[in-house]
């Protein structure tokens, strides 16, 4: 019998890439800067050789496990799936494994992750807390390496974010420019707890600012919370607005998932999109451009976002004395068919379905 081939080593990768084993190690651990062309060449060699780093051996040498944690509030949401994929790919390129957790907005689950980091089961964490007041970041001293993603504003650790308030305001401006005047806020309401929550609060403030800028009212009957930031949650929130008989001509949904649920519900009530109602979402998930009526959305590059978070985290893992840093990512409004105006308007009535 032919003996099984031996497992590729860092020396094999170095030979294939034309670099030193130390350079391969630097690419894997992120402990030193490697020029982009060199890093890409090393990563290509890893793929060609099907190289898998020996994380346990590496951990014995440098005190690291090679594992990081990613904690998101709701893994069912399309944005969570897209961001998880982007983080896993960015981590893999750095020789790291990702342990994914769903916090369900429960501070106890964040605390469990921090405990694991303190006992060196994971080397660092990327967290997406819903409220700073509830987050472990606000309540624990001597934090392990942590990067926050999302709109939680704090100065204890690193974070990556987009300006959700400005983005929501720009979305309102776009809807107004397309002829809308009565815009539903689907995902947050002044009368609800939304202003206390990071992302939700920023998007609600942007919605209100956009209307105020145009000297238009923000009627309470056009603002609603949704039970979950999912397609089903968006459909239920839209149904509540329709059942109240409110008159409106546009919807600003706080995520694309919410928007897709709203579009489904609007059609089931007989609304034409976009002839009667304009709809704009947030996050530019893959489903948005393939919807029956392609969805206008606030877009930002998920891969760039993930790489920014990993860059902050790996540098924090190397040097915990670094001052907290905040990286703001650019966004753009992608106008698609769902906001081709002007809209005729729509009001709720008893559905025949």
mmCIF file of C-alpha atoms in Angstrom:
data_model
loop_
_atom_site.group_PDB
_atom_site.id
_atom_site.type_symbol
_atom_site.label_atom_id
_atom_site.label_comp_id
_atom_site.label_asym_id
_atom_site.label_seq_id
_atom_site.Cartn_x
_atom_site.Cartn_y
_atom_site.Cartn_z
ATOM 1 C CA UNK A 1 0.000 0.000 0.000
ATOM 2 C CA UNK A 2 1.086 3.560 -0.660
ATOM 3 C CA UNK A 3 1.539 5.406 2.623
ATOM 4 C CA UNK A 4 -0.700 8.438 3.072
ATOM 5 C CA UNK A 5 0.910 11.717 2.108
ATOM 6 C CA UNK A 6 2.169 13.826 4.981
ATOM 7 C CA UNK A 7 0.312 16.908 6.100
ATOM 8 C CA UNK A 8 1.641 20.126 4.461
ATOM 9 C CA UNK A 9 3.765 22.259 6.788
ATOM 10 C CA UNK A 10 4.560 25.960 6.963
ATOM 11 C CA UNK A 11 7.877 25.141 5.308
ATOM 12 C CA UNK A 12 5.981 23.625 2.360
ATOM 13 C CA UNK A 13 3.826 26.755 2.089
ATOM 14 C CA UNK A 14 6.917 28.962 2.269
ATOM 15 C CA UNK A 15 8.598 26.985 -0.519
ATOM 16 C CA UNK A 16 5.505 27.193 -2.732
ATOM 17 C CA UNK A 17 5.096 30.936 -2.107
ATOM 18 C CA UNK A 18 8.779 31.768 -2.382
ATOM 19 C CA UNK A 19 9.011 33.271 1.097
ATOM 20 C CA UNK A 20 10.505 32.338 4.447
ATOM 21 C CA UNK A 21 8.635 30.187 7.014
ATOM 22 C CA UNK A 22 8.692 33.238 9.288
ATOM 23 C CA UNK A 23 6.691 35.204 6.697
ATOM 24 C CA UNK A 24 4.116 32.393 6.549
ATOM 25 C CA UNK A 25 3.903 32.501 10.348
ATOM 26 C CA UNK A 26 3.395 36.272 10.263
ATOM 27 C CA UNK A 27 0.530 35.880 7.789
ATOM 28 C CA UNK A 28 -1.088 33.263 10.017
ATOM 29 C CA UNK A 29 -0.728 35.077 13.325
ATOM 30 C CA UNK A 30 -0.927 38.685 12.233
ATOM 31 C CA UNK A 31 1.994 39.449 14.566
ATOM 32 C CA UNK A 32 3.839 41.527 11.952
ATOM 33 C CA UNK A 33 2.927 43.537 8.889
ATOM 34 C CA UNK A 34 3.191 41.635 5.589
ATOM 35 C CA UNK A 35 2.956 43.404 2.234
ATOM 36 C CA UNK A 36 -0.350 42.752 0.484
ATOM 37 C CA UNK A 37 1.126 40.998 -2.615
ATOM 38 C CA UNK A 38 3.172 38.716 -0.349
ATOM 39 C CA UNK A 39 0.177 37.929 1.866
ATOM 40 C CA UNK A 40 -1.939 37.063 -1.170
ATOM 41 C CA UNK A 41 0.816 34.801 -2.503
ATOM 42 C CA UNK A 42 1.079 32.980 0.826
ATOM 43 C CA UNK A 43 -2.705 32.552 1.061
ATOM 44 C CA UNK A 44 -2.794 31.182 -2.486
ATOM 45 C CA UNK A 45 -0.088 28.670 -1.583
ATOM 46 C CA UNK A 46 -2.095 27.601 1.478
ATOM 47 C CA UNK A 47 -5.134 26.948 -0.678
ATOM 48 C CA UNK A 48 -3.166 25.039 -3.295
ATOM 49 C CA UNK A 49 -1.576 22.802 -0.657
ATOM 50 C CA UNK A 50 -4.781 22.519 1.407
ATOM 51 C CA UNK A 51 -2.714 23.719 4.355
ATOM 52 C CA UNK A 52 -4.383 23.663 7.779
ATOM 53 C CA UNK A 53 -2.515 25.422 10.612
ATOM 54 C CA UNK A 54 -1.858 23.438 13.758
ATOM 55 C CA UNK A 55 -3.708 25.698 16.147
ATOM 56 C CA UNK A 56 -3.065 23.673 19.277
ATOM 57 C CA UNK A 57 0.700 23.602 18.755
ATOM 58 C CA UNK A 58 0.724 27.289 17.926
ATOM 59 C CA UNK A 59 -1.255 28.026 21.057
ATOM 60 C CA UNK A 60 1.285 26.220 23.238
ATOM 61 C CA UNK A 61 4.039 28.419 21.792
ATOM 62 C CA UNK A 62 2.366 31.829 21.949
ATOM 63 C CA UNK A 63 -0.383 31.386 24.543
ATOM 64 C CA UNK A 64 -3.169 31.710 21.980
ATOM 65 C CA UNK A 65 -5.867 29.320 20.893
ATOM 66 C CA UNK A 66 -6.230 30.629 17.332
ATOM 67 C CA UNK A 67 -9.990 30.964 17.955
ATOM 68 C CA UNK A 68 -12.015 34.164 18.112
ATOM 69 C CA UNK A 69 -15.662 34.654 19.025
ATOM 70 C CA UNK A 70 -18.346 36.367 16.952
ATOM 71 C CA UNK A 71 -21.561 37.224 18.788
ATOM 72 C CA UNK A 72 -24.602 38.577 16.930
ATOM 73 C CA UNK A 73 -28.102 39.238 18.297
ATOM 74 C CA UNK A 74 -30.120 37.151 15.810
ATOM 75 C CA UNK A 75 -28.530 34.645 13.443
ATOM 76 C CA UNK A 76 -31.787 34.256 11.494
ATOM 77 C CA UNK A 77 -31.462 37.742 10.025
ATOM 78 C CA UNK A 78 -30.045 37.953 6.509
ATOM 79 C CA UNK A 79 -27.539 40.606 7.569
ATOM 80 C CA UNK A 80 -26.211 38.300 10.293
ATOM 81 C CA UNK A 81 -25.663 35.531 7.742
ATOM 82 C CA UNK A 82 -23.821 37.879 5.399
ATOM 83 C CA UNK A 83 -21.671 39.344 8.162
ATOM 84 C CA UNK A 84 -20.871 35.918 9.605
ATOM 85 C CA UNK A 85 -19.680 34.744 6.202
ATOM 86 C CA UNK A 86 -17.530 37.856 5.768
ATOM 87 C CA UNK A 87 -15.967 37.532 9.239
ATOM 88 C CA UNK A 88 -15.249 33.810 8.823
ATOM 89 C CA UNK A 89 -13.538 34.455 5.478
ATOM 90 C CA UNK A 90 -11.506 37.370 6.862
ATOM 91 C CA UNK A 91 -10.502 35.309 9.911
ATOM 92 C CA UNK A 92 -9.542 32.294 7.792
ATOM 93 C CA UNK A 93 -7.209 34.501 5.763
ATOM 94 C CA UNK A 94 -5.475 35.359 9.043
ATOM 95 C CA UNK A 95 -5.250 31.751 10.220
ATOM 96 C CA UNK A 96 -8.042 32.138 12.764
ATOM 97 C CA UNK A 97 -11.101 30.010 13.511
ATOM 98 C CA UNK A 98 -14.411 31.663 14.426
ATOM 99 C CA UNK A 99 -16.789 30.474 17.133
ATOM 100 C CA UNK A 100 -20.218 31.943 16.349
ATOM 101 C CA UNK A 101 -22.751 32.683 19.084
ATOM 102 C CA UNK A 102 -26.244 34.177 19.144
ATOM 103 C CA UNK A 103 -26.714 36.568 22.034
ATOM 104 C CA UNK A 104 -30.477 37.065 21.509
ATOM 105 C CA UNK A 105 -29.843 40.460 23.155
ATOM 106 C CA UNK A 106 -29.101 38.616 26.426
ATOM 107 C CA UNK A 107 -26.134 40.077 28.353
ATOM 108 C CA UNK A 108 -25.504 36.684 29.991
ATOM 109 C CA UNK A 109 -24.402 35.169 26.715
ATOM 110 C CA UNK A 110 -21.905 37.984 26.140
ATOM 111 C CA UNK A 111 -20.597 37.374 29.662
ATOM 112 C CA UNK A 112 -20.018 33.693 28.855
ATOM 113 C CA UNK A 113 -17.896 34.663 25.859
ATOM 114 C CA UNK A 114 -15.818 37.056 27.948
ATOM 115 C CA UNK A 115 -15.245 34.306 30.499
ATOM 116 C CA UNK A 116 -13.951 32.010 27.777
ATOM 117 C CA UNK A 117 -11.624 34.731 26.552
ATOM 118 C CA UNK A 118 -10.303 35.286 30.057
ATOM 119 C CA UNK A 119 -9.502 31.595 30.377
ATOM 120 C CA UNK A 120 -7.772 31.671 26.956
ATOM 121 C CA UNK A 121 -10.312 29.438 25.230
ATOM 122 C CA UNK A 122 -10.690 32.200 22.662
ATOM 123 C CA UNK A 123 -8.250 34.996 21.857
ATOM 124 C CA UNK A 124 -10.682 37.835 21.264
ATOM 125 C CA UNK A 125 -14.238 38.741 20.357
ATOM 126 C CA UNK A 126 -16.314 40.665 17.871
ATOM 127 C CA UNK A 127 -19.584 41.701 19.503
ATOM 128 C CA UNK A 128 -22.730 43.375 18.174
ATOM 129 C CA UNK A 129 -24.548 44.528 21.326
ATOM 130 C CA UNK A 130 -28.069 45.921 21.106
ATOM 131 C CA UNK A 131 -27.719 48.371 24.013
ATOM 132 C CA UNK A 132 -24.539 49.590 25.703
ATOM 133 C CA UNK A 133 -26.308 49.623 29.082
ATOM 134 C CA UNK A 134 -26.820 45.864 28.858
ATOM 135 C CA UNK A 135 -23.502 44.960 27.263
ATOM 136 C CA UNK A 136 -20.701 43.246 29.110
ATOM 137 C CA UNK A 137 -18.420 45.998 27.763
ATOM 138 C CA UNK A 138 -20.076 48.523 30.061
ATOM 139 C CA UNK A 139 -19.838 46.454 33.241
ATOM 140 C CA UNK A 140 -16.551 44.525 33.311
ATOM 141 C CA UNK A 141 -13.033 45.740 33.971
ATOM 142 C CA UNK A 142 -9.920 44.244 32.362
ATOM 143 C CA UNK A 143 -11.657 43.310 29.145
ATOM 144 C CA UNK A 144 -10.033 40.844 26.760
ATOM 145 C CA UNK A 145 -9.470 41.991 23.150
ATOM 146 C CA UNK A 146 -12.914 43.076 21.900
ATOM 147 C CA UNK A 147 -14.168 44.877 18.825
ATOM 148 C CA UNK A 148 -17.737 46.118 18.694
ATOM 149 C CA UNK A 149 -19.601 46.286 15.397
ATOM 150 C CA UNK A 150 -22.687 48.425 15.069
ATOM 151 C CA UNK A 151 -23.688 51.811 16.408
ATOM 152 C CA UNK A 152 -22.996 51.395 20.144
ATOM 153 C CA UNK A 153 -20.984 54.484 21.076
ATOM 154 C CA UNK A 154 -18.395 53.932 23.805
ATOM 155 C CA UNK A 155 -14.739 54.644 24.483
ATOM 156 C CA UNK A 156 -13.562 51.482 26.242
ATOM 157 C CA UNK A 157 -12.709 49.345 23.266
ATOM 158 C CA UNK A 158 -12.432 49.375 19.466
ATOM 159 C CA UNK A 159 -15.443 49.564 17.175
ATOM 160 C CA UNK A 160 -16.459 49.551 13.502
ATOM 161 C CA UNK A 161 -19.646 51.304 12.420
ATOM 162 C CA UNK A 162 -21.499 53.210 9.762
ATOM 163 C CA UNK A 163 -23.284 56.481 10.440
ATOM 164 C CA UNK A 164 -26.778 55.022 10.597
ATOM 165 C CA UNK A 165 -28.368 58.339 11.509
ATOM 166 C CA UNK A 166 -26.980 60.063 8.419
ATOM 167 C CA UNK A 167 -27.800 57.039 6.260
ATOM 168 C CA UNK A 168 -31.436 56.946 7.407
ATOM 169 C CA UNK A 169 -31.730 60.689 6.828
ATOM 170 C CA UNK A 170 -30.354 60.204 3.298
ATOM 171 C CA UNK A 171 -32.919 57.448 2.712
ATOM 172 C CA UNK A 172 -35.729 59.810 3.757
ATOM 173 C CA UNK A 173 -34.323 62.499 1.457
ATOM 174 C CA UNK A 174 -34.346 59.994 -1.401
ATOM 175 C CA UNK A 175 -37.955 58.973 -0.752
ATOM 176 C CA UNK A 176 -39.033 62.615 -0.574
ATOM 177 C CA UNK A 177 -37.208 63.383 -3.818
ATOM 178 C CA UNK A 178 -39.158 60.554 -5.463
ATOM 179 C CA UNK A 179 -42.457 62.134 -4.450
ATOM 180 C CA UNK A 180 -43.246 60.545 -1.047
ATOM 181 C CA UNK A 181 -44.704 62.670 1.766
ATOM 182 C CA UNK A 182 -46.031 60.208 4.346
ATOM 183 C CA UNK A 183 -43.241 57.778 5.171
ATOM 184 C CA UNK A 184 -43.628 54.822 7.513
ATOM 185 C CA UNK A 185 -40.824 54.132 10.005
ATOM 186 C CA UNK A 186 -40.807 50.335 10.091
ATOM 187 C CA UNK A 187 -38.534 49.202 12.899
ATOM 188 C CA UNK A 188 -38.676 52.000 15.428
ATOM 189 C CA UNK A 189 -41.082 54.485 17.022
ATOM 190 C CA UNK A 190 -40.598 57.501 19.270
ATOM 191 C CA UNK A 191 -43.189 56.047 21.644
ATOM 192 C CA UNK A 192 -41.280 52.762 21.982
ATOM 193 C CA UNK A 193 -37.925 51.786 23.504
ATOM 194 C CA UNK A 194 -36.106 52.132 20.168
ATOM 195 C CA UNK A 195 -34.274 55.378 20.988
ATOM 196 C CA UNK A 196 -32.403 53.552 23.778
ATOM 197 C CA UNK A 197 -31.084 50.913 21.371
ATOM 198 C CA UNK A 198 -27.957 51.541 19.360
ATOM 199 C CA UNK A 199 -28.681 50.814 15.698
ATOM 200 C CA UNK A 200 -32.440 51.190 16.035
ATOM 201 C CA UNK A 201 -32.095 54.523 17.821
ATOM 202 C CA UNK A 202 -29.710 55.952 15.243
ATOM 203 C CA UNK A 203 -31.920 54.955 12.315
ATOM 204 C CA UNK A 204 -35.020 56.332 14.014
ATOM 205 C CA UNK A 205 -33.250 59.633 14.699
ATOM 206 C CA UNK A 206 -32.196 59.793 11.051
ATOM 207 C CA UNK A 207 -35.782 59.199 9.923
ATOM 208 C CA UNK A 208 -37.037 61.993 12.174
ATOM 209 C CA UNK A 209 -34.238 64.338 11.087
ATOM 210 C CA UNK A 210 -35.015 63.775 7.411
ATOM 211 C CA UNK A 211 -38.671 64.667 7.901
ATOM 212 C CA UNK A 212 -37.857 67.661 10.109
ATOM 213 C CA UNK A 213 -35.411 68.927 7.494
ATOM 214 C CA UNK A 214 -38.281 68.938 4.953
ATOM 215 C CA UNK A 215 -40.610 70.535 7.536
ATOM 216 C CA UNK A 216 -42.874 67.490 7.451
ATOM 217 C CA UNK A 217 -44.548 65.892 10.485
ATOM 218 C CA UNK A 218 -43.697 62.444 11.794
ATOM 219 C CA UNK A 219 -47.137 61.092 12.774
ATOM 220 C CA UNK A 220 -47.175 58.451 15.484
ATOM 221 C CA UNK A 221 -49.478 56.259 13.387
ATOM 222 C CA UNK A 222 -46.709 55.941 10.792
ATOM 223 C CA UNK A 223 -44.089 54.703 13.278
ATOM 224 C CA UNK A 224 -43.987 51.156 14.582
ATOM 225 C CA UNK A 225 -41.682 48.720 16.284
ATOM 226 C CA UNK A 226 -41.395 45.221 14.834
ATOM 227 C CA UNK A 227 -41.264 42.080 16.990
ATOM 228 C CA UNK A 228 -38.088 40.839 15.282
ATOM 229 C CA UNK A 229 -35.718 42.226 12.666
ATOM 230 C CA UNK A 230 -36.618 39.411 10.285
ATOM 231 C CA UNK A 231 -38.827 38.983 7.202
ATOM 232 C CA UNK A 232 -41.656 37.676 9.401
ATOM 233 C CA UNK A 233 -41.180 40.577 11.814
ATOM 234 C CA UNK A 234 -41.336 43.069 8.942
ATOM 235 C CA UNK A 235 -44.546 41.521 7.638
ATOM 236 C CA UNK A 236 -46.146 41.690 11.087
ATOM 237 C CA UNK A 237 -45.120 45.307 11.623
ATOM 238 C CA UNK A 238 -46.475 46.302 8.206
ATOM 239 C CA UNK A 239 -49.711 44.472 8.961
ATOM 240 C CA UNK A 240 -50.168 46.569 12.113
ATOM 241 C CA UNK A 241 -49.880 49.793 10.114
ATOM 242 C CA UNK A 242 -52.324 48.537 7.484
ATOM 243 C CA UNK A 243 -54.883 47.313 10.006
ATOM 244 C CA UNK A 244 -54.980 50.780 11.568
ATOM 245 C CA UNK A 245 -56.042 52.221 8.200
ATOM 246 C CA UNK A 246 -53.147 54.681 8.056
ATOM 247 C CA UNK A 247 -52.497 56.533 4.813
ATOM 248 C CA UNK A 248 -48.897 56.454 3.554
ATOM 249 C CA UNK A 249 -46.896 56.436 0.343
ATOM 250 C CA UNK A 250 -43.483 55.106 1.390
ATOM 251 C CA UNK A 251 -41.807 52.789 3.898
ATOM 252 C CA UNK A 252 -38.346 53.146 5.415
ATOM 253 C CA UNK A 253 -37.540 49.708 6.808
ATOM 254 C CA UNK A 254 -34.665 49.490 9.275
ATOM 255 C CA UNK A 255 -33.228 46.380 7.583
ATOM 256 C CA UNK A 256 -33.631 44.678 4.230
ATOM 257 C CA UNK A 257 -35.236 41.673 5.940
ATOM 258 C CA UNK A 258 -37.876 43.950 7.459
ATOM 259 C CA UNK A 259 -38.373 45.563 4.039
ATOM 260 C CA UNK A 260 -38.860 42.224 2.289
ATOM 261 C CA UNK A 261 -41.496 41.233 4.833
ATOM 262 C CA UNK A 262 -43.226 44.581 4.380
ATOM 263 C CA UNK A 263 -43.268 44.200 0.590
ATOM 264 C CA UNK A 264 -44.855 40.771 0.898
ATOM 265 C CA UNK A 265 -47.549 42.103 3.230
ATOM 266 C CA UNK A 266 -48.241 45.163 1.090
ATOM 267 C CA UNK A 267 -48.800 43.001 -1.981
ATOM 268 C CA UNK A 268 -51.135 40.713 -0.044
ATOM 269 C CA UNK A 269 -53.271 43.787 0.720
ATOM 270 C CA UNK A 270 -53.361 44.783 -2.956
ATOM 271 C CA UNK A 271 -50.716 47.511 -2.971
ATOM 272 C CA UNK A 272 -48.674 47.976 -6.142
ATOM 273 C CA UNK A 273 -44.931 48.416 -5.713
ATOM 274 C CA UNK A 274 -43.689 50.986 -6.468
ATOM 275 C CA UNK A 275 -46.750 52.548 -8.128
ATOM 276 C CA UNK A 276 -48.606 52.960 -4.794
ATOM 277 C CA UNK A 277 -45.860 52.656 -2.182
ATOM 278 C CA UNK A 278 -42.083 53.184 -2.288
ATOM 279 C CA UNK A 279 -39.936 50.921 -0.084
ATOM 280 C CA UNK A 280 -36.344 51.413 1.069
ATOM 281 C CA UNK A 281 -34.316 48.994 3.183
ATOM 282 C CA UNK A 282 -30.975 48.934 4.944
ATOM 283 C CA UNK A 283 -27.837 46.708 4.679
ATOM 284 C CA UNK A 284 -27.923 45.546 1.006
ATOM 285 C CA UNK A 285 -28.145 41.816 1.693
ATOM 286 C CA UNK A 286 -28.098 39.473 -1.297
ATOM 287 C CA UNK A 287 -31.879 39.033 -1.346
ATOM 288 C CA UNK A 288 -32.438 42.772 -1.851
ATOM 289 C CA UNK A 289 -31.435 42.933 -5.493
ATOM 290 C CA UNK A 290 -33.274 39.707 -6.351
ATOM 291 C CA UNK A 291 -36.625 40.649 -4.799
ATOM 292 C CA UNK A 292 -39.679 40.649 -7.091
ATOM 293 C CA UNK A 293 -39.292 44.416 -7.115
ATOM 294 C CA UNK A 294 -35.546 44.980 -6.561
ATOM 295 C CA UNK A 295 -35.105 46.797 -3.266
ATOM 296 C CA UNK A 296 -33.543 50.224 -2.830
ATOM 297 C CA UNK A 297 -31.246 50.062 0.171
ATOM 298 C CA UNK A 298 -28.453 51.638 2.174
ATOM 299 C CA UNK A 299 -25.372 49.652 1.148
ATOM 300 C CA UNK A 300 -21.899 49.182 2.557
ATOM 301 C CA UNK A 301 -19.239 46.605 1.757
ATOM 302 C CA UNK A 302 -19.642 43.708 4.194
ATOM 303 C CA UNK A 303 -16.210 42.283 3.381
ATOM 304 C CA UNK A 304 -14.490 45.614 4.027
ATOM 305 C CA UNK A 305 -16.462 45.918 7.255
ATOM 306 C CA UNK A 306 -15.355 42.461 8.409
ATOM 307 C CA UNK A 307 -11.737 43.101 7.463
ATOM 308 C CA UNK A 308 -11.737 46.375 9.383
ATOM 309 C CA UNK A 309 -13.032 44.533 12.470
ATOM 310 C CA UNK A 310 -10.410 41.771 12.108
ATOM 311 C CA UNK A 311 -7.612 44.299 11.613
ATOM 312 C CA UNK A 312 -8.599 46.046 14.839
ATOM 313 C CA UNK A 313 -8.960 42.767 16.720
ATOM 314 C CA UNK A 314 -5.647 41.214 15.662
ATOM 315 C CA UNK A 315 -3.755 44.406 16.448
ATOM 316 C CA UNK A 316 -5.511 44.547 19.820
ATOM 317 C CA UNK A 317 -4.525 40.925 20.469
ATOM 318 C CA UNK A 318 -0.885 41.904 19.810
ATOM 319 C CA UNK A 319 -0.965 45.073 21.916
ATOM 320 C CA UNK A 320 -3.663 45.536 24.526
ATOM 321 C CA UNK A 321 -2.234 48.932 25.506
ATOM 322 C CA UNK A 322 -3.413 50.578 22.294
ATOM 323 C CA UNK A 323 -5.937 53.391 22.815
ATOM 324 C CA UNK A 324 -9.528 52.593 21.731
ATOM 325 C CA UNK A 325 -10.100 53.198 18.029
ATOM 326 C CA UNK A 326 -13.245 53.811 15.989
ATOM 327 C CA UNK A 327 -13.418 53.069 12.250
ATOM 328 C CA UNK A 328 -16.322 54.584 10.321
ATOM 329 C CA UNK A 329 -17.167 52.721 7.118
ATOM 330 C CA UNK A 330 -18.601 54.485 4.055
ATOM 331 C CA UNK A 331 -22.105 53.780 2.793
ATOM 332 C CA UNK A 332 -24.157 54.616 -0.289
ATOM 333 C CA UNK A 333 -27.816 54.576 -1.246
ATOM 334 C CA UNK A 334 -28.429 52.083 -4.042
ATOM 335 C CA UNK A 335 -31.570 53.173 -5.879
ATOM 336 C CA UNK A 336 -33.462 50.253 -7.395
ATOM 337 C CA UNK A 337 -36.979 49.699 -8.744
ATOM 338 C CA UNK A 338 -38.722 49.781 -5.332
ATOM 339 C CA UNK A 339 -38.419 53.585 -5.178
ATOM 340 C CA UNK A 340 -39.315 54.516 -8.747
ATOM 341 C CA UNK A 341 -41.756 57.325 -8.000
ATOM 342 C CA UNK A 342 -43.926 59.190 -7.666
ATOM 343 C CA UNK A 343 -46.210 56.950 -5.554
ATOM 344 C CA UNK A 344 -50.000 57.200 -5.617
ATOM 345 C CA UNK A 345 -50.303 56.343 -1.920
ATOM 346 C CA UNK A 346 -52.111 53.583 -0.052
ATOM 347 C CA UNK A 347 -54.244 53.076 3.024
ATOM 348 C CA UNK A 348 -55.110 49.975 5.016
ATOM 349 C CA UNK A 349 -58.340 48.117 4.512
ATOM 350 C CA UNK A 350 -59.625 44.645 5.233
ATOM 351 C CA UNK A 351 -57.557 42.227 3.183
ATOM 352 C CA UNK A 352 -59.358 39.741 1.033
ATOM 353 C CA UNK A 353 -56.564 37.207 1.606
#
